[in-house]
């Protein structure tokens, strides 16, 4: 049986920003890219760069597609026929491709997401989708971690939620202090996965992040 759960409005930073100021036109966005190309020291009119503003704007549509999606709606269809299953559900190694809000350069890594169901579960592809919706926005890794956990908590009202993200930030590896190989681990544990040491331990073991997250 499938039920659609009524949701309270989710936090959608993009939507709020959109309602405050009108979205620039595609031509305006392309002109802004041409300005950046010229500012970098190149000639936006040379052959190799002539189509670049158009391509960059199209790429932005992909990179930031998450502003057009509501993560709680993604999780809205849940299943109550679980055979009484109430143990931990974990989805490991969900690819994270996001962009840091400070430099608009990639944050690349993996997310592990888990929850302790109370009578209803969600399709596993939906857990991966909710990671993608938030990742395809301008982010900090901390904010991304918290937003994913909060959306799952609101949509499923589970006994506990755990999100761990391990990612490398190209703003650290390719610019500024230039430290290749550095990755950051963030976690957000809610409910029983925070308060019950056994549940927490099981989540960290299953995600393979026990040593990392315990630091
Ligand atoms: Zn950055």
PDB file of C-alpha atoms and ligand atoms in Angstrom:
ATOM      1  CA  UNK A   1       0.000   0.000   0.000  1.00  0.00           C
ATOM      2  CA  UNK A   2       1.242   3.420  -0.829  1.00  0.00           C
ATOM      3  CA  UNK A   3       0.216   6.566   0.972  1.00  0.00           C
ATOM      4  CA  UNK A   4       0.941  10.175   0.257  1.00  0.00           C
ATOM      5  CA  UNK A   5       1.848  11.921   3.471  1.00  0.00           C
ATOM      6  CA  UNK A   6       0.812  15.522   3.979  1.00  0.00           C
ATOM      7  CA  UNK A   7       3.922  17.621   4.489  1.00  0.00           C
ATOM      8  CA  UNK A   8       4.619  20.928   6.065  1.00  0.00           C
ATOM      9  CA  UNK A   9       6.461  23.288   3.699  1.00  0.00           C
ATOM     10  CA  UNK A  10      10.122  22.316   3.481  1.00  0.00           C
ATOM     11  CA  UNK A  11      13.035  24.688   3.571  1.00  0.00           C
ATOM     12  CA  UNK A  12      13.746  25.660   0.008  1.00  0.00           C
ATOM     13  CA  UNK A  13      16.332  28.420   0.028  1.00  0.00           C
ATOM     14  CA  UNK A  14      16.128  28.712  -3.745  1.00  0.00           C
ATOM     15  CA  UNK A  15      12.416  29.230  -3.767  1.00  0.00           C
ATOM     16  CA  UNK A  16      12.615  31.918  -1.138  1.00  0.00           C
ATOM     17  CA  UNK A  17      15.341  33.713  -3.104  1.00  0.00           C
ATOM     18  CA  UNK A  18      13.327  33.425  -6.305  1.00  0.00           C
ATOM     19  CA  UNK A  19      10.305  35.053  -4.761  1.00  0.00           C
ATOM     20  CA  UNK A  20      12.399  37.969  -3.489  1.00  0.00           C
ATOM     21  CA  UNK A  21      14.007  38.903  -6.805  1.00  0.00           C
ATOM     22  CA  UNK A  22      13.021  38.136 -10.396  1.00  0.00           C
ATOM     23  CA  UNK A  23      15.105  35.499 -12.169  1.00  0.00           C
ATOM     24  CA  UNK A  24      17.481  37.097 -14.716  1.00  0.00           C
ATOM     25  CA  UNK A  25      16.947  36.145 -18.342  1.00  0.00           C
ATOM     26  CA  UNK A  26      19.119  33.536 -20.091  1.00  0.00           C
ATOM     27  CA  UNK A  27      20.674  36.360 -22.172  1.00  0.00           C
ATOM     28  CA  UNK A  28      21.591  38.238 -18.985  1.00  0.00           C
ATOM     29  CA  UNK A  29      23.150  35.082 -17.514  1.00  0.00           C
ATOM     30  CA  UNK A  30      25.193  34.527 -20.694  1.00  0.00           C
ATOM     31  CA  UNK A  31      26.340  38.170 -20.653  1.00  0.00           C
ATOM     32  CA  UNK A  32      27.526  37.680 -17.066  1.00  0.00           C
ATOM     33  CA  UNK A  33      29.656  34.689 -18.168  1.00  0.00           C
ATOM     34  CA  UNK A  34      31.161  36.769 -21.013  1.00  0.00           C
ATOM     35  CA  UNK A  35      32.081  39.428 -18.429  1.00  0.00           C
ATOM     36  CA  UNK A  36      33.857  36.814 -16.274  1.00  0.00           C
ATOM     37  CA  UNK A  37      35.750  35.448 -19.309  1.00  0.00           C
ATOM     38  CA  UNK A  38      36.964  38.946 -20.191  1.00  0.00           C
ATOM     39  CA  UNK A  39      37.811  39.641 -16.549  1.00  0.00           C
ATOM     40  CA  UNK A  40      39.891  36.442 -16.429  1.00  0.00           C
ATOM     41  CA  UNK A  41      41.967  37.961 -19.253  1.00  0.00           C
ATOM     42  CA  UNK A  42      40.667  36.161 -22.328  1.00  0.00           C
ATOM     43  CA  UNK A  43      38.732  37.305 -25.387  1.00  0.00           C
ATOM     44  CA  UNK A  44      35.104  36.096 -25.166  1.00  0.00           C
ATOM     45  CA  UNK A  45      34.768  36.620 -28.942  1.00  0.00           C
ATOM     46  CA  UNK A  46      37.539  34.198 -29.970  1.00  0.00           C
ATOM     47  CA  UNK A  47      36.317  31.045 -31.641  1.00  0.00           C
ATOM     48  CA  UNK A  48      36.907  28.617 -28.759  1.00  0.00           C
ATOM     49  CA  UNK A  49      34.997  30.781 -26.294  1.00  0.00           C
ATOM     50  CA  UNK A  50      32.152  32.031 -28.486  1.00  0.00           C
ATOM     51  CA  UNK A  51      29.741  29.264 -27.417  1.00  0.00           C
ATOM     52  CA  UNK A  52      31.059  29.053 -23.850  1.00  0.00           C
ATOM     53  CA  UNK A  53      28.535  31.386 -22.158  1.00  0.00           C
ATOM     54  CA  UNK A  54      25.668  29.353 -23.629  1.00  0.00           C
ATOM     55  CA  UNK A  55      27.285  26.093 -22.464  1.00  0.00           C
ATOM     56  CA  UNK A  56      28.006  27.447 -18.971  1.00  0.00           C
ATOM     57  CA  UNK A  57      24.402  28.574 -18.533  1.00  0.00           C
ATOM     58  CA  UNK A  58      23.176  25.128 -19.658  1.00  0.00           C
ATOM     59  CA  UNK A  59      25.592  23.489 -17.212  1.00  0.00           C
ATOM     60  CA  UNK A  60      24.244  25.734 -14.432  1.00  0.00           C
ATOM     61  CA  UNK A  61      20.756  24.466 -15.201  1.00  0.00           C
ATOM     62  CA  UNK A  62      22.024  20.951 -14.453  1.00  0.00           C
ATOM     63  CA  UNK A  63      24.247  21.829 -11.490  1.00  0.00           C
ATOM     64  CA  UNK A  64      21.476  23.788  -9.769  1.00  0.00           C
ATOM     65  CA  UNK A  65      18.410  21.815 -10.823  1.00  0.00           C
ATOM     66  CA  UNK A  66      17.692  21.146  -7.132  1.00  0.00           C
ATOM     67  CA  UNK A  67      16.162  24.583  -6.622  1.00  0.00           C
ATOM     68  CA  UNK A  68      13.207  23.450  -8.709  1.00  0.00           C
ATOM     69  CA  UNK A  69      12.515  20.322  -6.627  1.00  0.00           C
ATOM     70  CA  UNK A  70      10.929  19.888  -3.228  1.00  0.00           C
ATOM     71  CA  UNK A  71      12.796  17.178  -1.275  1.00  0.00           C
ATOM     72  CA  UNK A  72       9.898  16.462   1.069  1.00  0.00           C
ATOM     73  CA  UNK A  73       7.655  15.924  -1.954  1.00  0.00           C
ATOM     74  CA  UNK A  74      10.284  13.473  -3.272  1.00  0.00           C
ATOM     75  CA  UNK A  75       9.904  11.538  -0.007  1.00  0.00           C
ATOM     76  CA  UNK A  76       6.128  11.986   0.044  1.00  0.00           C
ATOM     77  CA  UNK A  77       5.217   8.504  -1.152  1.00  0.00           C
ATOM     78  CA  UNK A  78       5.837   6.028   1.636  1.00  0.00           C
ATOM     79  CA  UNK A  79       4.982   2.378   2.082  1.00  0.00           C
ATOM     80  CA  UNK A  80       3.305   0.999   5.175  1.00  0.00           C
ATOM     81  CA  UNK A  81       3.518  -2.667   4.215  1.00  0.00           C
ATOM     82  CA  UNK A  82       6.823  -3.447   5.884  1.00  0.00           C
ATOM     83  CA  UNK A  83       6.092  -6.844   7.482  1.00  0.00           C
ATOM     84  CA  UNK A  84       6.794  -5.168  10.807  1.00  0.00           C
ATOM     85  CA  UNK A  85      10.335  -4.266   9.775  1.00  0.00           C
ATOM     86  CA  UNK A  86      11.689  -1.830  12.357  1.00  0.00           C
ATOM     87  CA  UNK A  87      15.454  -2.266  12.042  1.00  0.00           C
ATOM     88  CA  UNK A  88      17.938   0.150  10.608  1.00  0.00           C
ATOM     89  CA  UNK A  89      17.705   0.928   6.881  1.00  0.00           C
ATOM     90  CA  UNK A  90      20.975   2.238   5.437  1.00  0.00           C
ATOM     91  CA  UNK A  91      21.832   3.399   1.950  1.00  0.00           C
ATOM     92  CA  UNK A  92      25.583   3.664   1.536  1.00  0.00           C
ATOM     93  CA  UNK A  93      27.867   5.441  -0.919  1.00  0.00           C
ATOM     94  CA  UNK A  94      25.359   7.761  -2.563  1.00  0.00           C
ATOM     95  CA  UNK A  95      27.396   9.886  -4.940  1.00  0.00           C
ATOM     96  CA  UNK A  96      27.417  13.566  -3.932  1.00  0.00           C
ATOM     97  CA  UNK A  97      28.100  16.184  -6.595  1.00  0.00           C
ATOM     98  CA  UNK A  98      27.516  19.644  -5.220  1.00  0.00           C
ATOM     99  CA  UNK A  99      28.979  23.157  -5.426  1.00  0.00           C
ATOM    100  CA  UNK A 100      30.311  25.197  -2.546  1.00  0.00           C
ATOM    101  CA  UNK A 101      28.408  28.385  -1.923  1.00  0.00           C
ATOM    102  CA  UNK A 102      31.596  30.376  -1.344  1.00  0.00           C
ATOM    103  CA  UNK A 103      33.462  29.683  -4.592  1.00  0.00           C
ATOM    104  CA  UNK A 104      30.953  27.824  -6.828  1.00  0.00           C
ATOM    105  CA  UNK A 105      33.434  24.974  -7.305  1.00  0.00           C
ATOM    106  CA  UNK A 106      32.653  21.264  -6.911  1.00  0.00           C
ATOM    107  CA  UNK A 107      32.209  19.378  -3.667  1.00  0.00           C
ATOM    108  CA  UNK A 108      32.578  15.681  -4.581  1.00  0.00           C
ATOM    109  CA  UNK A 109      32.061  12.748  -2.298  1.00  0.00           C
ATOM    110  CA  UNK A 110      29.626  10.203  -0.914  1.00  0.00           C
ATOM    111  CA  UNK A 111      26.698  10.280   1.481  1.00  0.00           C
ATOM    112  CA  UNK A 112      25.490   7.479   3.740  1.00  0.00           C
ATOM    113  CA  UNK A 113      21.896   7.811   4.835  1.00  0.00           C
ATOM    114  CA  UNK A 114      20.024   5.706   7.376  1.00  0.00           C
ATOM    115  CA  UNK A 115      16.851   5.706   9.403  1.00  0.00           C
ATOM    116  CA  UNK A 116      14.993   3.585  11.941  1.00  0.00           C
ATOM    117  CA  UNK A 117      11.475   3.181  10.517  1.00  0.00           C
ATOM    118  CA  UNK A 118       8.286   3.443  12.535  1.00  0.00           C
ATOM    119  CA  UNK A 119       5.701   1.656  10.455  1.00  0.00           C
ATOM    120  CA  UNK A 120       6.539   3.237   7.124  1.00  0.00           C
ATOM    121  CA  UNK A 121       9.442   3.123   4.746  1.00  0.00           C
ATOM    122  CA  UNK A 122      10.418   4.930   1.577  1.00  0.00           C
ATOM    123  CA  UNK A 123      11.794   3.529  -1.684  1.00  0.00           C
ATOM    124  CA  UNK A 124      15.602   3.492  -1.630  1.00  0.00           C
ATOM    125  CA  UNK A 125      15.818   5.451  -4.874  1.00  0.00           C
ATOM    126  CA  UNK A 126      13.977   8.261  -3.051  1.00  0.00           C
ATOM    127  CA  UNK A 127      16.721   8.496  -0.429  1.00  0.00           C
ATOM    128  CA  UNK A 128      19.283   8.923  -3.200  1.00  0.00           C
ATOM    129  CA  UNK A 129      17.008  11.474  -4.899  1.00  0.00           C
ATOM    130  CA  UNK A 130      16.716  13.601  -1.759  1.00  0.00           C
ATOM    131  CA  UNK A 131      20.518  13.750  -1.519  1.00  0.00           C
ATOM    132  CA  UNK A 132      20.618  14.858  -5.152  1.00  0.00           C
ATOM    133  CA  UNK A 133      17.938  17.557  -4.734  1.00  0.00           C
ATOM    134  CA  UNK A 134      19.904  19.261  -1.947  1.00  0.00           C
ATOM    135  CA  UNK A 135      23.297  18.637  -3.596  1.00  0.00           C
ATOM    136  CA  UNK A 136      22.153  20.408  -6.766  1.00  0.00           C
ATOM    137  CA  UNK A 137      22.077  23.722  -4.974  1.00  0.00           C
ATOM    138  CA  UNK A 138      24.806  26.021  -3.676  1.00  0.00           C
ATOM    139  CA  UNK A 139      25.881  24.397  -0.446  1.00  0.00           C
ATOM    140  CA  UNK A 140      28.188  24.045   2.470  1.00  0.00           C
ATOM    141  CA  UNK A 141      28.782  20.415   3.445  1.00  0.00           C
ATOM    142  CA  UNK A 142      27.410  21.095   6.932  1.00  0.00           C
ATOM    143  CA  UNK A 143      24.187  22.604   5.568  1.00  0.00           C
ATOM    144  CA  UNK A 144      23.789  19.781   3.040  1.00  0.00           C
ATOM    145  CA  UNK A 145      24.122  17.180   5.823  1.00  0.00           C
ATOM    146  CA  UNK A 146      21.570  18.897   8.058  1.00  0.00           C
ATOM    147  CA  UNK A 147      19.060  19.513   5.247  1.00  0.00           C
ATOM    148  CA  UNK A 148      19.055  15.855   4.146  1.00  0.00           C
ATOM    149  CA  UNK A 149      18.544  14.630   7.725  1.00  0.00           C
ATOM    150  CA  UNK A 150      15.759  17.163   8.410  1.00  0.00           C
ATOM    151  CA  UNK A 151      13.880  16.292   5.216  1.00  0.00           C
ATOM    152  CA  UNK A 152      13.927  12.571   6.072  1.00  0.00           C
ATOM    153  CA  UNK A 153      12.817  13.306   9.621  1.00  0.00           C
ATOM    154  CA  UNK A 154       9.896  15.436   8.432  1.00  0.00           C
ATOM    155  CA  UNK A 155       8.794  13.043   5.701  1.00  0.00           C
ATOM    156  CA  UNK A 156       9.070   9.714   7.542  1.00  0.00           C
ATOM    157  CA  UNK A 157       8.860  10.655  11.239  1.00  0.00           C
ATOM    158  CA  UNK A 158      11.254   7.759  11.965  1.00  0.00           C
ATOM    159  CA  UNK A 159      12.700   6.816  15.372  1.00  0.00           C
ATOM    160  CA  UNK A 160      16.070   8.044  14.215  1.00  0.00           C
ATOM    161  CA  UNK A 161      17.919   9.501  11.217  1.00  0.00           C
ATOM    162  CA  UNK A 162      21.614   9.442  10.385  1.00  0.00           C
ATOM    163  CA  UNK A 163      23.457  11.206   7.577  1.00  0.00           C
ATOM    164  CA  UNK A 164      27.224  11.067   7.076  1.00  0.00           C
ATOM    165  CA  UNK A 165      28.927  12.844   4.185  1.00  0.00           C
ATOM    166  CA  UNK A 166      32.581  12.423   3.228  1.00  0.00           C
ATOM    167  CA  UNK A 167      33.636  14.856   0.535  1.00  0.00           C
ATOM    168  CA  UNK A 168      36.526  16.718  -1.020  1.00  0.00           C
ATOM    169  CA  UNK A 169      36.184  20.423  -1.721  1.00  0.00           C
ATOM    170  CA  UNK A 170      37.876  21.676  -4.854  1.00  0.00           C
ATOM    171  CA  UNK A 171      38.066  25.137  -3.313  1.00  0.00           C
ATOM    172  CA  UNK A 172      40.532  23.594  -0.850  1.00  0.00           C
ATOM    173  CA  UNK A 173      42.298  21.176  -3.219  1.00  0.00           C
ATOM    174  CA  UNK A 174      42.808  23.456  -6.257  1.00  0.00           C
ATOM    175  CA  UNK A 175      42.960  26.977  -4.836  1.00  0.00           C
ATOM    176  CA  UNK A 176      43.679  28.807  -1.571  1.00  0.00           C
ATOM    177  CA  UNK A 177      45.759  26.528   0.663  1.00  0.00           C
ATOM    178  CA  UNK A 178      45.890  23.792  -2.091  1.00  0.00           C
ATOM    179  CA  UNK A 179      45.709  20.633  -0.036  1.00  0.00           C
ATOM    180  CA  UNK A 180      44.979  17.689  -2.333  1.00  0.00           C
ATOM    181  CA  UNK A 181      43.704  14.489  -0.742  1.00  0.00           C
ATOM    182  CA  UNK A 182      41.957  16.261   2.114  1.00  0.00           C
ATOM    183  CA  UNK A 183      38.389  15.192   2.689  1.00  0.00           C
ATOM    184  CA  UNK A 184      35.850  16.422   5.182  1.00  0.00           C
ATOM    185  CA  UNK A 185      33.463  14.250   7.176  1.00  0.00           C
ATOM    186  CA  UNK A 186      30.218  15.681   8.526  1.00  0.00           C
ATOM    187  CA  UNK A 187      27.399  13.890  10.284  1.00  0.00           C
ATOM    188  CA  UNK A 188      23.930  14.600  11.555  1.00  0.00           C
ATOM    189  CA  UNK A 189      22.332  12.107  13.905  1.00  0.00           C
ATOM    190  CA  UNK A 190      18.775  12.572  15.126  1.00  0.00           C
ATOM    191  CA  UNK A 191      16.528  10.714  17.575  1.00  0.00           C
ATOM    192  CA  UNK A 192      17.588   7.198  18.531  1.00  0.00           C
ATOM    193  CA  UNK A 193      20.616   7.314  16.242  1.00  0.00           C
ATOM    194  CA  UNK A 194      21.913  10.153  18.383  1.00  0.00           C
ATOM    195  CA  UNK A 195      20.667   9.137  21.834  1.00  0.00           C
ATOM    196  CA  UNK A 196      20.854   5.338  21.831  1.00  0.00           C
ATOM    197  CA  UNK A 197      24.539   4.278  21.884  1.00  0.00           C
ATOM    198  CA  UNK A 198      23.771   0.833  20.403  1.00  0.00           C
ATOM    199  CA  UNK A 199      21.714   2.222  17.509  1.00  0.00           C
ATOM    200  CA  UNK A 200      24.324   4.897  16.891  1.00  0.00           C
ATOM    201  CA  UNK A 201      27.127   2.369  16.914  1.00  0.00           C
ATOM    202  CA  UNK A 202      25.284   0.119  14.479  1.00  0.00           C
ATOM    203  CA  UNK A 203      24.691   3.019  12.092  1.00  0.00           C
ATOM    204  CA  UNK A 204      28.331   4.091  12.190  1.00  0.00           C
ATOM    205  CA  UNK A 205      29.503   0.486  11.720  1.00  0.00           C
ATOM    206  CA  UNK A 206      27.143  -0.123   8.799  1.00  0.00           C
ATOM    207  CA  UNK A 207      28.225   3.070   7.086  1.00  0.00           C
ATOM    208  CA  UNK A 208      31.877   2.265   7.721  1.00  0.00           C
ATOM    209  CA  UNK A 209      32.355   5.659   9.355  1.00  0.00           C
ATOM    210  CA  UNK A 210      32.717   4.596  12.971  1.00  0.00           C
ATOM    211  CA  UNK A 211      36.341   5.682  13.293  1.00  0.00           C
ATOM    212  CA  UNK A 212      35.859   8.839  11.210  1.00  0.00           C
ATOM    213  CA  UNK A 213      32.720  10.026  12.944  1.00  0.00           C
ATOM    214  CA  UNK A 214      34.013   9.144  16.419  1.00  0.00           C
ATOM    215  CA  UNK A 215      36.892  11.604  16.116  1.00  0.00           C
TER     216      UNK A 215
HETATM  217 ZN1  LIG B   1      34.513  26.931  -1.369  1.00  0.00          ZN
END
